[in-house]
PDB file of N, CA and C in Angstrom:
ATOM      1  N   MET A   1      21.136 149.072 103.322  1.00 63.00           N
ATOM      2  CA  MET A   1      21.729 148.390 102.377  1.00 63.00           C
ATOM      3  C   MET A   1      22.868 147.992 103.349  1.00 63.00           C
ATOM      4  N   ASN A   2      23.296 146.761 102.956  1.00 67.00           N
ATOM      5  CA  ASN A   2      24.290 145.784 103.841  1.00 67.00           C
ATOM      6  C   ASN A   2      24.862 144.692 102.388  1.00 67.00           C
ATOM      7  N   GLY A   3      26.095 144.492 102.763  1.00 67.00           N
ATOM      8  CA  GLY A   3      26.536 143.584 101.526  1.00 67.00           C
ATOM      9  C   GLY A   3      27.967 143.032 101.855  1.00 67.00           C
ATOM     10  N   GLU A   4      27.999 141.727 100.859  1.00 77.00           N
ATOM     11  CA  GLU A   4      29.597 141.003 100.995  1.00 77.00           C
ATOM     12  C   GLU A   4      30.156 141.447  99.552  1.00 77.00           C
ATOM     13  N   ARG A   5      31.343 140.555  99.749  1.00 78.00           N
ATOM     14  CA  ARG A   5      32.197 140.595  98.871  1.00 78.00           C
ATOM     15  C   ARG A   5      31.448 140.466  97.129  1.00 78.00           C
ATOM     16  N   ASP A   6      30.391 139.298  97.168  1.00 79.00           N
ATOM     17  CA  ASP A   6      29.769 139.366  95.782  1.00 79.00           C
ATOM     18  C   ASP A   6      28.268 139.131  95.923  1.00 79.00           C
ATOM     19  N   ARG A   7      27.639 139.872  97.079  1.00 78.00           N
ATOM     20  CA  ARG A   7      26.618 140.056  97.058  1.00 78.00           C
ATOM     21  C   ARG A   7      26.169 141.482  97.910  1.00 78.00           C
ATOM     22  N   VAL A   8      24.982 141.905  97.456  1.00 78.00           N
ATOM     23  CA  VAL A   8      24.434 143.321  98.513  1.00 78.00           C
ATOM     24  C   VAL A   8      22.895 142.835  98.862  1.00 78.00           C
ATOM     25  N   HIS A   9      22.879 143.241 100.152  1.00 81.00           N
ATOM     26  CA  HIS A   9      21.473 142.936 100.445  1.00 81.00           C
ATOM     27  C   HIS A   9      20.707 144.461 100.733  1.00 81.00           C
ATOM     28  N   LEU A  10      19.568 144.283 100.574  1.00 82.00           N
ATOM     29  CA  LEU A  10      18.809 145.646 100.396  1.00 82.00           C
ATOM     30  C   LEU A  10      17.125 145.464 100.963  1.00 82.00           C
ATOM     31  N   LEU A  11      17.074 146.443 101.568  1.00 88.00           N
ATOM     32  CA  LEU A  11      15.534 146.352 102.574  1.00 88.00           C
ATOM     33  C   LEU A  11      14.728 147.787 101.915  1.00 88.00           C
ATOM     34  N   VAL A  12      13.801 147.221 100.921  1.00 87.00           N
ATOM     35  CA  VAL A  12      13.643 148.275 100.035  1.00 87.00           C
ATOM     36  C   VAL A  12      11.749 148.171 100.362  1.00 87.00           C
ATOM     37  N   HIS A  13      11.540 149.418 100.365  1.00 90.00           N
ATOM     38  CA  HIS A  13      10.025 150.018 100.635  1.00 90.00           C
ATOM     39  C   HIS A  13       9.472 150.695  99.116  1.00 90.00           C
ATOM     40  N   HIS A  14       8.315 149.743  98.422  1.00 88.00           N
ATOM     41  CA  HIS A  14       7.833 149.931  96.747  1.00 88.00           C
ATOM     42  C   HIS A  14       6.564 150.188  96.881  1.00 88.00           C
ATOM     43  N   PRO A  15       6.055 150.453  96.185  1.00 91.00           N
ATOM     44  CA  PRO A  15       4.579 150.667  96.195  1.00 91.00           C
ATOM     45  C   PRO A  15       3.980 149.517  95.639  1.00 91.00           C
ATOM     46  N   PRO A  16       3.110 148.778  96.397  1.00 92.00           N
ATOM     47  CA  PRO A  16       2.105 147.483  95.986  1.00 92.00           C
ATOM     48  C   PRO A  16       1.651 147.274  94.372  1.00 92.00           C
ATOM     49  N   GLU A  17       1.562 148.211  93.888  1.00 95.00           N
ATOM     50  CA  GLU A  17       1.295 148.180  92.320  1.00 95.00           C
ATOM     51  C   GLU A  17       2.776 147.488  91.417  1.00 95.00           C
ATOM     52  N   VAL A  18       3.780 147.821  91.745  1.00 92.00           N
ATOM     53  CA  VAL A  18       4.988 147.238  91.271  1.00 92.00           C
ATOM     54  C   VAL A  18       5.341 145.844  91.761  1.00 92.00           C
ATOM     55  N   ALA A  19       5.193 145.229  90.646  1.00 94.00           N
ATOM     56  CA  ALA A  19       5.463 143.855  90.766  1.00 94.00           C
ATOM     57  C   ALA A  19       6.983 143.541  91.431  1.00 94.00           C
ATOM     58  N   VAL A  20       7.508 142.677  92.442  1.00 92.00           N
ATOM     59  CA  VAL A  20       8.649 142.508  93.006  1.00 92.00           C
ATOM     60  C   VAL A  20       9.663 142.196  91.556  1.00 92.00           C
ATOM     61  N   SER A  21       9.532 141.457  90.521  1.00 94.00           N
ATOM     62  CA  SER A  21      10.172 140.865  89.737  1.00 94.00           C
ATOM     63  C   SER A  21      10.450 141.959  88.925  1.00 94.00           C
ATOM     64  N   LYS A  22       9.884 143.314  88.558  1.00 94.00           N
ATOM     65  CA  LYS A  22      10.058 144.440  87.735  1.00 94.00           C
ATOM     66  C   LYS A  22      10.851 145.185  88.772  1.00 94.00           C
ATOM     67  N   LEU A  23      10.712 145.293  89.675  1.00 91.00           N
ATOM     68  CA  LEU A  23      11.560 146.100  90.958  1.00 91.00           C
ATOM     69  C   LEU A  23      12.980 145.253  90.840  1.00 91.00           C
ATOM     70  N   VAL A  24      13.220 144.280  91.002  1.00 91.00           N
ATOM     71  CA  VAL A  24      14.422 143.557  91.018  1.00 91.00           C
ATOM     72  C   VAL A  24      15.333 143.961  89.532  1.00 91.00           C
ATOM     73  N   ASN A  25      14.314 143.861  88.453  1.00 93.00           N
ATOM     74  CA  ASN A  25      15.266 143.648  87.143  1.00 93.00           C
ATOM     75  C   ASN A  25      15.776 145.186  86.877  1.00 93.00           C
ATOM     76  N   SER A  26      15.074 146.162  87.297  1.00 92.00           N
ATOM     77  CA  SER A  26      15.220 147.720  87.279  1.00 92.00           C
ATOM     78  C   SER A  26      16.268 147.965  88.043  1.00 92.00           C
ATOM     79  N   LEU A  27      16.721 147.369  89.102  1.00 89.00           N
ATOM     80  CA  LEU A  27      17.680 147.685  90.225  1.00 89.00           C
ATOM     81  C   LEU A  27      18.975 146.978  89.536  1.00 89.00           C
ATOM     82  N   LYS A  28      18.541 145.766  89.380  1.00 89.00           N
ATOM     83  CA  LYS A  28      19.716 145.007  88.119  1.00 89.00           C
ATOM     84  C   LYS A  28      20.514 145.586  87.237  1.00 89.00           C
ATOM     85  N   GLY A  29      19.523 146.287  86.530  1.00 92.00           N
ATOM     86  CA  GLY A  29      19.712 147.060  85.233  1.00 92.00           C
ATOM     87  C   GLY A  29      20.278 148.174  85.362  1.00 92.00           C
ATOM     88  N   ALA A  30      20.127 148.831  86.606  1.00 91.00           N
ATOM     89  CA  ALA A  30      20.447 150.180  87.071  1.00 91.00           C
ATOM     90  C   ALA A  30      21.969 149.693  87.668  1.00 91.00           C
ATOM     91  N   SER A  31      22.031 148.977  88.531  1.00 86.00           N
ATOM     92  CA  SER A  31      23.296 148.892  89.018  1.00 86.00           C
ATOM     93  C   SER A  31      24.498 147.990  87.923  1.00 86.00           C
ATOM     94  N   ALA A  32      24.084 147.335  86.973  1.00 88.00           N
ATOM     95  CA  ALA A  32      24.890 147.102  85.874  1.00 88.00           C
ATOM     96  C   ALA A  32      25.591 147.890  85.357  1.00 88.00           C
ATOM     97  N   ARG A  33      24.925 149.106  84.907  1.00 90.00           N
ATOM     98  CA  ARG A  33      25.260 150.209  84.075  1.00 90.00           C
ATOM     99  C   ARG A  33      26.257 151.004  84.854  1.00 90.00           C
ATOM    100  N   ARG A  34      25.874 151.375  85.999  1.00 88.00           N
ATOM    101  CA  ARG A  34      26.805 151.886  86.974  1.00 88.00           C
ATOM    102  C   ARG A  34      28.146 151.188  87.125  1.00 88.00           C
ATOM    103  N   ILE A  35      27.905 150.189  87.041  1.00 85.00           N
ATOM    104  CA  ILE A  35      29.241 149.365  87.628  1.00 85.00           C
ATOM    105  C   ILE A  35      30.288 149.522  86.283  1.00 85.00           C
ATOM    106  N   ARG A  36      29.458 149.371  85.157  1.00 87.00           N
ATOM    107  CA  ARG A  36      30.447 148.996  83.732  1.00 87.00           C
ATOM    108  C   ARG A  36      30.739 150.253  83.553  1.00 87.00           C
ATOM    109  N   LEU A  37      30.301 151.532  83.857  1.00 88.00           N
ATOM    110  CA  LEU A  37      30.690 153.030  83.507  1.00 88.00           C
ATOM    111  C   LEU A  37      31.732 152.986  84.528  1.00 88.00           C
ATOM    112  N   ALA A  38      31.677 152.438  85.946  1.00 86.00           N
ATOM    113  CA  ALA A  38      32.780 152.770  86.786  1.00 86.00           C
ATOM    114  C   ALA A  38      33.820 152.130  86.739  1.00 86.00           C
ATOM    115  N   PHE A  39      33.805 150.895  85.720  1.00 83.00           N
ATOM    116  CA  PHE A  39      35.020 150.212  85.426  1.00 83.00           C
ATOM    117  C   PHE A  39      35.487 149.686  84.187  1.00 83.00           C
ATOM    118  N   THR A  40      34.796 150.430  83.318  1.00 82.00           N
ATOM    119  CA  THR A  40      35.331 150.291  81.659  1.00 82.00           C
ATOM    120  C   THR A  40      36.834 150.412  81.766  1.00 82.00           C
ATOM    121  N   GLY A  41      37.131 149.692  81.067  1.00 72.00           N
ATOM    122  CA  GLY A  41      38.674 149.429  80.480  1.00 72.00           C
ATOM    123  C   GLY A  41      39.372 148.844  81.877  1.00 72.00           C
ATOM    124  N   ARG A  42      38.781 148.190  82.447  1.00 66.00           N
ATOM    125  CA  ARG A  42      39.594 147.635  84.219  1.00 66.00           C
ATOM    126  C   ARG A  42      39.156 146.112  84.238  1.00 66.00           C
ATOM    127  N   ALA A  43      38.250 145.497  82.874  1.00 56.00           N
ATOM    128  CA  ALA A  43      37.732 144.320  83.292  1.00 56.00           C
ATOM    129  C   ALA A  43      38.864 143.212  82.912  1.00 56.00           C
ATOM    130  N   ASN A  44      38.840 142.115  83.467  1.00 57.00           N
ATOM    131  CA  ASN A  44      40.038 140.808  83.421  1.00 57.00           C
ATOM    132  C   ASN A  44      39.590 140.383  82.125  1.00 57.00           C
ATOM    133  N   CYS A  45      40.355 140.780  80.724  1.00 54.00           N
ATOM    134  CA  CYS A  45      40.037 139.880  79.489  1.00 54.00           C
ATOM    135  C   CYS A  45      39.826 138.738  79.684  1.00 54.00           C
ATOM    136  N   ALA A  46      41.055 137.923  80.806  1.00 52.00           N
ATOM    137  CA  ALA A  46      41.027 136.551  80.395  1.00 52.00           C
ATOM    138  C   ALA A  46      39.643 135.510  80.739  1.00 52.00           C
ATOM    139  N   GLY A  47      38.993 136.130  81.613  1.00 53.00           N
ATOM    140  CA  GLY A  47      37.258 135.808  81.999  1.00 53.00           C
ATOM    141  C   GLY A  47      36.437 135.625  80.746  1.00 53.00           C
ATOM    142  N   THR A  48      37.042 136.834  79.725  1.00 54.00           N
ATOM    143  CA  THR A  48      35.944 137.011  78.649  1.00 54.00           C
ATOM    144  C   THR A  48      36.482 136.125  77.541  1.00 54.00           C
ATOM    145  N   ALA A  49      37.670 135.498  77.375  1.00 52.00           N
ATOM    146  CA  ALA A  49      38.388 134.805  76.357  1.00 52.00           C
ATOM    147  C   ALA A  49      37.476 133.463  75.727  1.00 52.00           C
ATOM    148  N   THR A  50      37.615 133.273  74.419  1.00 53.00           N
ATOM    149  CA  THR A  50      36.710 132.505  73.975  1.00 53.00           C
ATOM    150  C   THR A  50      37.764 131.202  73.477  1.00 53.00           C
ATOM    151  N   ALA A  51      36.973 129.926  73.183  1.00 52.00           N
ATOM    152  CA  ALA A  51      37.847 129.102  73.064  1.00 52.00           C
ATOM    153  C   ALA A  51      38.803 129.070  71.782  1.00 52.00           C
ATOM    154  N   ALA A  52      38.065 130.282  70.394  1.00 52.00           N
ATOM    155  CA  ALA A  52      38.788 130.473  69.518  1.00 52.00           C
ATOM    156  C   ALA A  52      39.837 131.226  69.694  1.00 52.00           C
ATOM    157  N   GLY A  53      39.807 131.892  70.912  1.00 52.00           N
ATOM    158  CA  GLY A  53      40.863 133.363  71.059  1.00 52.00           C
ATOM    159  C   GLY A  53      41.978 132.529  71.849  1.00 52.00           C
ATOM    160  N   ARG A  54      41.835 131.668  72.561  1.00 48.00           N
ATOM    161  CA  ARG A  54      42.914 131.148  73.156  1.00 48.00           C
ATOM    162  C   ARG A  54      44.054 130.711  72.696  1.00 48.00           C
TER     163      ARG A  54
END
């Protein structure tokens, strides 16, 4: 595993019967859940403002 500020590089060994798209979706979902749990309450609300809420 390697990465930069805005991306991660992985070398993954997976069973050939698992489609790459399914593997990527699974990794993205799991990582999003872990990040959301780790940063709950620390999100920048300015980035989520709507036009009506400004």
